[in-house]
GROMACS .gro file of C-alpha atoms in nm:
model
  471
    1MET     CA    1   8.863  -6.450   9.641
    2LEU     CA    2   9.004  -6.104   9.708
    3ASP     CA    3   9.041  -5.981   9.350
    4SER     CA    4   8.716  -5.786   9.379
    5MET     CA    5   8.847  -5.613   9.691
    6LEU     CA    6   9.209  -5.534   9.612
    7ARG     CA    7   9.161  -5.499   9.236
    8ALA     CA    8   8.815  -5.349   9.234
    9ARG     CA    9   8.701  -5.207   8.901
   10SER     CA   10   8.397  -5.034   9.053
   11ILE     CA   11   8.342  -4.893   9.402
   12ALA     CA   12   8.027  -4.772   9.577
   13VAL     CA   13   8.078  -4.529   9.865
   14ILE     CA   14   7.775  -4.570  10.090
   15GLY     CA   15   7.737  -4.278  10.329
   16ALA     CA   16   7.913  -4.004  10.134
   17SER     CA   17   7.742  -3.672  10.193
   18GLN     CA   18   7.743  -3.303  10.106
   19THR     CA   19   7.668  -3.214  10.468
   20LYS     CA   20   7.914  -3.197  10.757
   21ASN     CA   21   7.898  -3.379  11.088
   22ALA     CA   22   7.825  -3.213  11.422
   23ALA     CA   23   8.189  -3.108  11.455
   24GLY     CA   24   8.176  -2.930  11.121
   25THR     CA   25   8.404  -3.176  10.943
   26ASP     CA   26   8.343  -3.419  10.659
   27LYS     CA   27   8.152  -3.734  10.738
   28LEU     CA   28   8.335  -4.066  10.717
   29GLY     CA   29   8.192  -4.157  10.378
   30THR     CA   30   8.289  -3.819  10.235
   31VAL     CA   31   8.642  -3.861  10.364
   32ALA     CA   32   8.661  -4.199  10.190
   33LEU     CA   33   8.523  -4.057   9.866
   34ASN     CA   34   8.759  -3.759   9.871
   35TYR     CA   35   9.067  -3.977   9.918
   36LEU     CA   36   8.953  -4.220   9.650
   37LEU     CA   37   8.924  -3.937   9.399
   38ALA     CA   38   9.233  -3.748   9.516
   39HIS     CA   39   9.452  -4.050   9.444
   40ARG     CA   40   9.305  -4.081   9.094
   41TYR     CA   41   9.135  -4.417   9.123
   42PRO     CA   42   9.095  -4.536   8.761
   43GLY     CA   43   8.775  -4.736   8.811
   44LYS     CA   44   8.411  -4.635   8.839
   45VAL     CA   45   8.294  -4.454   9.154
   46TYR     CA   46   7.933  -4.443   9.275
   47PRO     CA   47   7.835  -4.235   9.580
   48VAL     CA   48   7.525  -4.368   9.760
   49ASN     CA   49   7.303  -4.150   9.980
   50PRO     CA   50   6.921  -4.123   9.958
   51LYS     CA   51   6.940  -3.754  10.058
   52GLU     CA   52   7.175  -3.648   9.776
   53THR     CA   53   7.162  -3.638   9.398
   54GLU     CA   54   7.520  -3.535   9.328
   55ILE     CA   55   7.847  -3.538   9.524
   56ARG     CA   56   8.181  -3.413   9.394
   57GLY     CA   57   8.037  -3.391   9.045
   58LEU     CA   58   7.930  -3.755   9.049
   59PRO     CA   59   7.569  -3.877   9.031
   60CYS     CA   60   7.459  -3.997   9.374
   61TYR     CA   61   7.229  -4.296   9.402
   62ALA     CA   62   6.958  -4.347   9.661
   63SER     CA   63   7.058  -4.709   9.723
   64ILE     CA   64   7.308  -4.966   9.606
   65ALA     CA   65   7.028  -5.135   9.413
   66ASP     CA   66   6.986  -4.827   9.193
   67ILE     CA   67   7.339  -4.837   9.053
   68PRO     CA   68   7.330  -4.951   8.686
   69ASP     CA   69   7.653  -5.147   8.712
   70ASP     CA   70   7.805  -5.444   8.888
   71ILE     CA   71   7.985  -5.335   9.204
   72ASP     CA   72   8.308  -5.504   9.304
   73LEU     CA   73   8.360  -5.320   9.633
   74ALA     CA   74   8.130  -5.129   9.868
   75LEU     CA   75   8.273  -4.886  10.122
   76ILE     CA   76   8.013  -4.892  10.399
   77ALA     CA   77   8.045  -4.568  10.594
   78VAL     CA   78   7.732  -4.563  10.806
   79PRO     CA   79   7.687  -4.614  11.184
   80ALA     CA   80   7.730  -4.964  11.325
   81LYS     CA   81   7.361  -5.056  11.357
   82ALA     CA   82   7.279  -4.924  11.012
   83SER     CA   83   7.561  -5.132  10.865
   84ILE     CA   84   7.354  -5.448  10.901
   85SER     CA   85   7.076  -5.338  10.669
   86VAL     CA   86   7.325  -5.185  10.426
   87MET     CA   87   7.516  -5.515  10.413
   88LYS     CA   88   7.190  -5.695  10.333
   89GLU     CA   89   7.126  -5.448  10.051
   90CYS     CA   90   7.476  -5.505   9.917
   91ALA     CA   91   7.423  -5.880   9.926
   92ALA     CA   92   7.091  -5.848   9.742
   93ALA     CA   93   7.256  -5.631   9.476
   94GLY     CA   94   7.530  -5.885   9.411
   95VAL     CA   95   7.815  -5.678   9.558
   96LYS     CA   96   8.121  -5.899   9.577
   97SER     CA   97   8.313  -5.744   9.866
   98ALA     CA   98   8.290  -5.466  10.124
   99VAL     CA   99   8.480  -5.259  10.376
  100VAL     CA  100   8.284  -5.184  10.694
  101LEU     CA  101   8.438  -4.870  10.840
  102ALA     CA  102   8.221  -4.816  11.148
  103SER     CA  103   8.327  -4.893  11.504
  104GLY     CA  104   8.088  -5.006  11.777
  105PHE     CA  105   8.096  -5.383  11.733
  106SER     CA  106   8.276  -5.652  11.937
  107GLU     CA  107   8.556  -5.414  12.036
  108ALA     CA  108   8.289  -5.199  12.206
  109GLY     CA  109   8.113  -5.486  12.381
  110GLU     CA  110   7.863  -5.554  12.101
  111PRO     CA  111   7.951  -5.903  11.975
  112GLU     CA  112   7.589  -5.978  11.883
  113LEU     CA  113   7.584  -5.683  11.643
  114GLU     CA  114   7.901  -5.813  11.481
  115SER     CA  115   7.748  -6.157  11.448
  116GLU     CA  116   7.449  -6.005  11.270
  117LEU     CA  117   7.683  -5.831  11.028
  118VAL     CA  118   7.866  -6.156  10.954
  119ALA     CA  119   7.538  -6.342  10.900
  120ALA     CA  120   7.410  -6.077  10.659
  121ALA     CA  121   7.730  -6.090  10.456
  122LYS     CA  122   7.755  -6.467  10.455
  123GLU     CA  123   7.396  -6.510  10.338
  124GLY     CA  124   7.470  -6.300  10.031
  125GLY     CA  125   7.825  -6.425   9.970
  126VAL     CA  126   7.988  -6.089  10.047
  127ARG     CA  127   8.343  -6.103  10.185
  128PHE     CA  128   8.436  -5.801  10.392
  129CYS     CA  129   8.715  -5.617  10.571
  130GLY     CA  130   8.644  -5.489  10.920
  131PRO     CA  131   8.442  -5.367  11.090
  132ASN     CA  132   8.628  -5.102  11.292
  133THR     CA  133   8.880  -5.047  11.016
  134ASN     CA  134   9.046  -4.758  10.834
  135GLY     CA  135   9.007  -4.951  10.510
  136LEU     CA  136   9.264  -5.057  10.257
  137ILE     CA  137   9.493  -4.921   9.989
  138SER     CA  138   9.608  -5.103   9.677
  139ILE     CA  139   9.901  -4.881   9.589
  140VAL     CA  140   9.992  -5.069   9.273
  141ASN     CA  141   9.635  -5.028   9.147
  142ASP     CA  142   9.594  -4.661   9.250
  143MET     CA  143   9.303  -4.759   9.473
  144VAL     CA  144   9.271  -4.573   9.804
  145ALA     CA  145   8.965  -4.713   9.980
  146CYS     CA  146   9.062  -4.570  10.313
  147THR     CA  147   8.987  -4.301  10.572
  148SER     CA  148   9.327  -4.285  10.744
  149MET     CA  149   9.486  -3.941  10.758
  150VAL     CA  150   9.791  -4.094  10.588
  151CYS     CA  151   9.591  -4.065  10.266
  152ALA     CA  152   9.641  -3.689  10.284
  153MET     CA  153   9.987  -3.759  10.144
  154ASP     CA  154  10.010  -3.665   9.779
  155SER     CA  155  10.100  -4.016   9.668
  156PHE     CA  156  10.237  -4.350   9.780
  157ASN     CA  157  10.551  -4.512   9.644
  158LYS     CA  158  10.474  -4.824   9.445
  159GLY     CA  159  10.684  -5.126   9.532
  160SER     CA  160  10.682  -5.483   9.659
  161ILE     CA  161  10.586  -5.459  10.030
  162ALA     CA  162  10.238  -5.564  10.141
  163PHE     CA  163  10.169  -5.413  10.483
  164LEU     CA  164   9.894  -5.581  10.688
  165THR     CA  165   9.806  -5.422  11.021
  166GLN     CA  166   9.570  -5.496  11.308
  167SER     CA  167   9.604  -5.134  11.418
  168GLY     CA  168   9.477  -4.886  11.165
  169ALA     CA  169   9.621  -4.585  11.349
  170VAL     CA  170   9.968  -4.731  11.402
  171GLY     CA  171   9.966  -4.888  11.058
  172GLY     CA  172   9.876  -4.558  10.897
  173SER     CA  173  10.152  -4.379  11.085
  174MET     CA  174  10.405  -4.640  10.978
  175LEU     CA  175  10.291  -4.630  10.617
  176GLY     CA  176  10.344  -4.255  10.616
  177THR     CA  177  10.696  -4.273  10.756
  178GLY     CA  178  10.780  -4.568  10.533
  179ASN     CA  179  10.664  -4.368  10.234
  180GLU     CA  180  10.888  -4.079  10.340
  181GLU     CA  181  11.178  -4.324  10.362
  182GLN     CA  182  11.114  -4.410   9.996
  183GLY     CA  183  10.989  -4.756  10.080
  184GLY     CA  184  10.779  -4.907   9.802
  185PHE     CA  185  10.443  -5.069   9.876
  186SER     CA  186  10.203  -5.293   9.686
  187HIS     CA  187   9.910  -5.301   9.930
  188TRP     CA  188   9.813  -5.177  10.277
  189VAL     CA  189   9.526  -5.332  10.472
  190SER     CA  190   9.384  -5.229  10.808
  191VAL     CA  191   9.210  -5.555  10.897
  192GLY     CA  192   8.998  -5.416  11.182
  193ASN     CA  193   8.804  -5.665  11.392
  194GLU     CA  194   8.850  -5.945  11.135
  195ALA     CA  195   8.488  -6.048  11.171
  196ASP     CA  196   8.510  -6.210  10.828
  197LEU     CA  197   8.846  -6.182  10.654
  198GLN     CA  198   9.144  -6.228  10.884
  199ILE     CA  199   9.502  -6.117  10.849
  200ALA     CA  200   9.585  -6.472  10.740
  201ASP     CA  201   9.340  -6.446  10.448
  202TYR     CA  202   9.512  -6.139  10.307
  203LEU     CA  203   9.854  -6.296  10.359
  204ASP     CA  204   9.749  -6.618  10.187
  205TYR     CA  205   9.603  -6.429   9.890
  206LEU     CA  206   9.894  -6.190   9.846
  207VAL     CA  207  10.158  -6.465   9.848
  208ASP     CA  208  10.033  -6.531   9.494
  209ASP     CA  209  10.043  -6.163   9.402
  210PRO     CA  210  10.325  -6.092   9.154
  211ASP     CA  211  10.349  -5.733   9.280
  212THR     CA  212  10.427  -5.847   9.635
  213ARG     CA  213  10.763  -5.991   9.741
  214VAL     CA  214  10.782  -5.892  10.108
  215PHE     CA  215  10.528  -5.874  10.392
  216ALA     CA  216  10.518  -5.645  10.694
  217LEU     CA  217  10.269  -5.742  10.968
  218PHE     CA  218  10.168  -5.545  11.277
  219VAL     CA  219  10.002  -5.811  11.489
  220GLU     CA  220   9.798  -5.787  11.807
  221GLY     CA  221   9.663  -6.141  11.813
  222ILE     CA  222   9.584  -6.439  11.593
  223ARG     CA  223   9.223  -6.558  11.575
  224ASN     CA  224   9.281  -6.875  11.373
  225PRO     CA  225   9.631  -7.017  11.433
  226GLU     CA  226   9.587  -7.298  11.181
  227LYS     CA  227   9.492  -7.060  10.902
  228PHE     CA  228   9.775  -6.822  10.996
  229THR     CA  229  10.044  -7.091  11.000
  230GLY     CA  230   9.913  -7.220  10.669
  231ALA     CA  231   9.963  -6.877  10.515
  232LEU     CA  232  10.311  -6.851  10.669
  233ALA     CA  233  10.403  -7.190  10.524
  234LYS     CA  234  10.284  -7.074  10.182
  235ALA     CA  235  10.495  -6.757  10.207
  236ALA     CA  236  10.798  -6.960  10.312
  237LYS     CA  237  10.757  -7.192  10.015
  238ALA     CA  238  10.731  -6.891   9.782
  239GLY     CA  239  11.046  -6.734   9.926
  240LYS     CA  240  10.860  -6.421  10.030
  241PRO     CA  241  10.984  -6.299  10.370
  242VAL     CA  242  10.735  -6.206  10.640
  243VAL     CA  243  10.851  -5.938  10.886
  244VAL     CA  244  10.639  -5.917  11.203
  245TYR     CA  245  10.604  -5.696  11.506
  246LYS     CA  246  10.365  -5.833  11.767
  247ILE     CA  247  10.238  -5.668  12.082
  248GLY     CA  248  10.128  -5.857  12.391
  249LEU     CA  249  10.443  -5.910  12.597
  250SER     CA  250  10.282  -5.738  12.896
  251GLU     CA  251   9.939  -5.777  13.051
  252VAL     CA  252   9.875  -5.410  12.985
  253SER     CA  253   9.938  -5.438  12.609
  254ALA     CA  254   9.731  -5.759  12.593
  255ALA     CA  255   9.440  -5.578  12.756
  256ALA     CA  256   9.483  -5.287  12.515
  257ALA     CA  257   9.465  -5.524  12.217
  258ALA     CA  258   9.147  -5.683  12.350
  259SER     CA  259   8.977  -5.346  12.395
  260HIS     CA  260   9.098  -5.223  12.058
  261THR     CA  261   8.990  -5.504  11.826
  262GLY     CA  262   8.854  -5.769  12.058
  263SER     CA  263   9.165  -5.974  11.980
  264MET     CA  264   9.306  -6.255  12.192
  265VAL     CA  265   9.680  -6.200  12.209
  266GLY     CA  266   9.789  -6.556  12.292
  267SER     CA  267  10.118  -6.699  12.415
  268ASP     CA  268  10.424  -6.505  12.309
  269ALA     CA  269  10.642  -6.814  12.343
  270VAL     CA  270  10.420  -7.009  12.106
  271PHE     CA  271  10.417  -6.723  11.858
  272ASP     CA  272  10.796  -6.706  11.873
  273ALA     CA  273  10.821  -7.077  11.800
  274VAL     CA  274  10.591  -7.038  11.499
  275CYS     CA  275  10.812  -6.757  11.369
  276ARG     CA  276  11.121  -6.976  11.390
  277LYS     CA  277  10.951  -7.268  11.219
  278TYR     CA  278  10.836  -7.065  10.918
  279GLY     CA  279  11.130  -6.828  10.884
  280VAL     CA  280  10.934  -6.525  11.000
  281VAL     CA  281  11.156  -6.225  11.075
  282ARG     CA  282  11.034  -6.102  11.413
  283VAL     CA  283  11.145  -5.755  11.520
  284ASP     CA  284  11.135  -5.650  11.884
  285ASP     CA  285  11.084  -5.279  11.822
  286ALA     CA  286  10.784  -5.143  11.634
  287ALA     CA  287  11.013  -4.880  11.484
  288ASP     CA  288  11.211  -5.161  11.315
  289LEU     CA  289  10.914  -5.317  11.133
  290LEU     CA  290  10.908  -5.114  10.813
  291PRO     CA  291  11.280  -5.033  10.793
  292THR     CA  292  11.348  -5.407  10.807
  293ALA     CA  293  11.082  -5.482  10.546
  294ILE     CA  294  11.218  -5.204  10.325
  295THR     CA  295  11.568  -5.348  10.353
  296PHE     CA  296  11.438  -5.690  10.249
  297SER     CA  297  11.260  -5.537   9.952
  298ARG     CA  298  11.588  -5.380   9.840
  299LEU     CA  299  11.819  -5.674   9.909
  300LEU     CA  300  11.604  -5.984   9.859
  301ASP     CA  301  11.810  -6.075   9.553
  302LYS     CA  302  12.137  -6.016   9.740
  303LEU     CA  303  12.096  -6.210  10.064
  304PRO     CA  304  12.425  -6.280  10.243
  305LYS     CA  305  12.561  -6.629  10.193
  306GLY     CA  306  12.731  -6.620  10.531
  307PRO     CA  307  12.807  -6.407  10.838
  308ARG     CA  308  13.141  -6.260  10.723
  309MET     CA  309  13.124  -5.883  10.696
  310GLY     CA  310  13.348  -5.606  10.575
  311VAL     CA  311  13.333  -5.288  10.783
  312ILE     CA  312  13.451  -4.967  10.619
  313GLY     CA  313  13.443  -4.623  10.776
  314PRO     CA  314  13.632  -4.296  10.824
  315SER     CA  315  13.685  -4.337  11.198
  316GLY     CA  316  13.825  -4.601  11.428
  317GLY     CA  317  13.551  -4.517  11.675
  318ILE     CA  318  13.258  -4.591  11.444
  319CYS     CA  319  13.433  -4.900  11.308
  320GLY     CA  320  13.478  -5.026  11.662
  321ALA     CA  321  13.114  -4.958  11.748
  322CYS     CA  322  13.002  -5.153  11.442
  323ALA     CA  323  13.241  -5.437  11.527
  324ASP     CA  324  13.089  -5.461  11.875
  325GLU     CA  325  12.739  -5.476  11.727
  326CYS     CA  326  12.849  -5.748  11.487
  327HIS     CA  327  12.978  -5.946  11.786
  328ARG     CA  328  12.651  -5.885  11.970
  329PHE     CA  329  12.440  -6.014  11.681
  330GLY     CA  330  12.662  -6.300  11.568
  331LEU     CA  331  12.826  -6.156  11.257
  332ASP     CA  332  13.194  -6.218  11.189
  333ILE     CA  333  13.458  -5.968  11.078
  334PRO     CA  334  13.736  -6.174  10.917
  335GLU     CA  335  14.083  -6.030  10.882
  336LEU     CA  336  14.162  -5.945  10.523
  337SER     CA  337  14.433  -6.143  10.347
  338ALA     CA  338  14.784  -6.001  10.325
  339ASP     CA  339  14.735  -5.938   9.954
  340ALA     CA  340  14.414  -5.746  10.013
  341GLN     CA  341  14.577  -5.538  10.284
  342GLU     CA  342  14.867  -5.454  10.056
  343THR     CA  343  14.620  -5.341   9.793
  344LEU     CA  344  14.442  -5.117  10.045
  345LYS     CA  345  14.769  -4.952  10.140
  346GLN     CA  346  14.770  -4.798   9.794
  347PHE     CA  347  14.454  -4.604   9.878
  348ILE     CA  348  14.454  -4.546  10.255
  349PRO     CA  349  14.701  -4.333  10.455
  350PRO     CA  350  14.955  -4.538  10.653
  351TYR     CA  351  14.791  -4.448  10.985
  352GLY     CA  352  14.463  -4.605  10.874
  353ALA     CA  353  14.350  -4.959  10.954
  354PHE     CA  354  14.370  -5.229  10.687
  355ARG     CA  355  14.284  -5.559  10.855
  356ASN     CA  356  13.901  -5.526  10.888
  357PRO     CA  357  13.739  -5.314  11.010
  358ILE     CA  358  13.896  -5.077  10.759
  359ASP     CA  359  13.949  -4.722  10.881
  360VAL     CA  360  14.002  -4.515  10.569
  361THR     CA  361  14.056  -4.200  10.784
  362LEU     CA  362  13.928  -3.858  10.690
  363GLN     CA  363  14.232  -3.810  10.471
  364ILE     CA  364  14.091  -4.056  10.218
  365ARG     CA  365  13.934  -3.751  10.061
  366SER     CA  366  14.273  -3.651   9.924
  367SER     CA  367  14.246  -3.941   9.679
  368PRO     CA  368  13.985  -3.901   9.403
  369THR     CA  369  13.916  -4.277   9.384
  370GLY     CA  370  14.061  -4.414   9.707
  371TYR     CA  371  13.727  -4.469   9.881
  372GLN     CA  372  13.573  -4.640   9.577
  373ASP     CA  373  13.882  -4.860   9.533
  374THR     CA  374  13.871  -4.959   9.899
  375ILE     CA  375  13.506  -5.063   9.887
  376ARG     CA  376  13.556  -5.257   9.564
  377THR     CA  377  13.862  -5.438   9.702
  378VAL     CA  378  13.678  -5.549  10.016
  379LEU     CA  379  13.369  -5.668   9.829
  380GLU     CA  380  13.581  -5.863   9.580
  381GLN     CA  381  13.714  -6.093   9.853
  382ASP     CA  382  13.539  -6.430   9.835
  383TYR     CA  383  13.546  -6.462  10.215
  384ILE     CA  384  13.339  -6.144  10.256
  385ASP     CA  385  12.960  -6.196  10.246
  386GLY     CA  386  12.844  -5.835  10.284
  387ALA     CA  387  12.958  -5.491  10.388
  388PHE     CA  388  12.875  -5.197  10.610
  389LEU     CA  389  12.963  -4.853  10.477
  390LEU     CA  390  12.983  -4.618  10.774
  391VAL     CA  391  12.964  -4.239  10.781
  392THR     CA  392  13.029  -4.003  11.070
  393MET     CA  393  13.029  -3.624  11.041
  394VAL     CA  394  13.018  -3.507  10.682
  395GLY     CA  395  12.842  -3.225  10.500
  396GLU     CA  396  12.767  -3.132  10.144
  397PRO     CA  397  12.908  -3.163   9.884
  398ARG     CA  398  13.121  -3.445  10.028
  399ALA     CA  399  12.808  -3.617  10.155
  400SER     CA  400  12.669  -3.638   9.802
  401PHE     CA  401  13.000  -3.779   9.686
  402TYR     CA  402  12.955  -4.059   9.941
  403CYS     CA  403  12.601  -4.110   9.815
  404ASP     CA  404  12.723  -4.156   9.460
  405ILE     CA  405  13.009  -4.393   9.534
  406PHE     CA  406  12.808  -4.600   9.783
  407THR     CA  407  12.529  -4.642   9.530
  408GLU     CA  408  12.771  -4.732   9.255
  409ALA     CA  409  12.948  -4.987   9.474
  410ALA     CA  410  12.624  -5.149   9.588
  411ARG     CA  411  12.491  -5.182   9.235
  412ALA     CA  412  12.815  -5.338   9.113
  413THR     CA  413  12.810  -5.631   9.358
  414ASP     CA  414  12.588  -5.930   9.427
  415LYS     CA  415  12.654  -5.893   9.801
  416PRO     CA  416  12.439  -5.692  10.043
  417VAL     CA  417  12.564  -5.344  10.130
  418ILE     CA  418  12.408  -5.143  10.413
  419VAL     CA  419  12.490  -4.783  10.499
  420GLY     CA  420  12.527  -4.670  10.859
  421TRP     CA  421  12.506  -4.288  10.862
  422THR     CA  422  12.570  -4.155  11.213
  423GLY     CA  423  12.642  -3.788  11.136
  424ALA     CA  424  12.399  -3.497  11.142
  425GLN     CA  425  12.139  -3.554  10.875
  426SER     CA  426  12.084  -3.181  10.827
  427LEU     CA  427  12.438  -3.151  10.695
  428ALA     CA  428  12.364  -3.413  10.429
  429SER     CA  429  12.043  -3.254  10.305
  430GLN     CA  430  12.093  -3.378   9.950
  431ALA     CA  431  12.282  -3.702  10.006
  432ILE     CA  432  12.049  -3.881  10.246
  433PRO     CA  433  11.728  -3.826  10.047
  434GLN     CA  434  11.912  -3.932   9.734
  435LEU     CA  435  12.041  -4.250   9.897
  436LYS     CA  436  11.683  -4.340   9.984
  437LYS     CA  437  11.566  -4.264   9.631
  438ASN     CA  438  11.849  -4.484   9.505
  439GLN     CA  439  11.698  -4.768   9.712
  440MET     CA  440  12.005  -4.793   9.934
  441PRO     CA  441  11.939  -4.949  10.277
  442ILE     CA  442  12.039  -4.679  10.525
  443TYR     CA  443  12.031  -4.675  10.905
  444PHE     CA  444  12.126  -4.402  11.145
  445SER     CA  445  12.307  -4.617  11.396
  446ALA     CA  446  12.556  -4.901  11.372
  447ARG     CA  447  12.318  -5.126  11.564
  448GLY     CA  448  12.031  -5.063  11.325
  449ALA     CA  449  12.248  -5.153  11.027
  450VAL     CA  450  12.382  -5.468  11.192
  451LYS     CA  451  12.040  -5.589  11.308
  452ALA     CA  452  11.911  -5.554  10.954
  453MET     CA  453  12.201  -5.753  10.812
  454ARG     CA  454  12.147  -6.021  11.075
  455ALA     CA  455  11.781  -6.048  10.971
  456LEU     CA  456  11.888  -6.094  10.609
  457LEU     CA  457  12.132  -6.365  10.713
  458ASP     CA  458  11.873  -6.550  10.921
  459TYR     CA  459  11.631  -6.557  10.630
  460SER     CA  460  11.906  -6.663  10.390
  461ARG     CA  461  11.990  -6.955  10.618
  462PHE     CA  462  11.623  -7.046  10.650
  463LEU     CA  463  11.588  -7.066  10.272
  464ALA     CA  464  11.910  -7.267  10.242
  465ALA     CA  465  11.787  -7.516  10.503
  466ARG     CA  466  11.458  -7.559  10.318
  467THR     CA  467  11.645  -7.621   9.992
  468GLU     CA  468  11.871  -7.875  10.160
  469ALA     CA  469  11.567  -8.052  10.303
  470GLY     CA  470  11.405  -8.059   9.958
  471GLN     CA  471  11.119  -7.831  10.060
   0.00000   0.00000   0.00000
């Protein structure tokens, strides 16, 4: 159903123009066209504007009907009222799918206008995203059909996360920061008012997408609970985790959602119960949404088999802080066996800590392989299910040394390893970017690292329970 939209081979940009708007900036259709070309879309591009003959070196057509090609996707960048007639023209021309960028529909108190748009599309069999949307990006297909300022970035990192958002502005901001964190994305969709296609439709379709293994959802409200739970059940069966942040805990945020997209927020308690039933990873901080999804994308093949963690750091203080967070979030820190402790005493100064947490002390640097040997020894214990590698104050070049040994240790084990880097990032100007490029999960607080590991454990247990139940 959505192949023509997310894998479009030809795109018409209706409303692109050589002229500027009243503010002296590019019109919406021109913005969309510029981003589409800037990101080197490999398919065919057809600007449409009856007042132009050429835009950006491309022939411009007076109407969609004049294009001598089948059109998979139309970007409709005209005012709200004009969108109705344009949608009818698209339907008559056999356009398969569309993105309606304009605002001014149900979210602005014009539900009748939105109903007209839906009727025009339905009559011609056109499925569409929006209205009131920033558009969509298929990163894996080099297709940027979008007007969000995030598209001013030079490129997006290709990967396995599909990010579906009911807020184009917030979603664009998050995509930008996630891209800077070296997160890898397959698709990004700003669903807008969901007059036709809903967030559940994209989720259901992308569960079958081989490029997508993890979902991140920014949710304001669910229009069709049955369709949404059906998509969640499909994702659960496929073993593709869904990470969600949902607004609506307060009356103020619920009202904001209604005015933004016309969305009904619904009961938070019911939504929470749905999340538990289908193994959805619900985060309680919007800032945790993409970092958690990124961690899943990096560790989905190394989910913890249990709650028993190794904690390794250069300071008793940071080890203690991590231990407290593990207690807070239900992770265990088992004492290492006597044999393991004796092994560690070969690498760590006698005033270090060997039981778990393991305090290697700052003097571990006097041993060329002591830190690596410590990490390996801890991860080799069959009663350890994962590890936290903690860093306090360290600068270059030592920071890059940590980067190298942490990466090597993580790649050599089938257990999840998460880095907690609490020192000044400016002092590790080479190490931290390299850790991200190496696809190492990294957090800048002990709590962030522990919460991420707990999310991995919860999903691991969910999958195990489904397997046990024969699902």
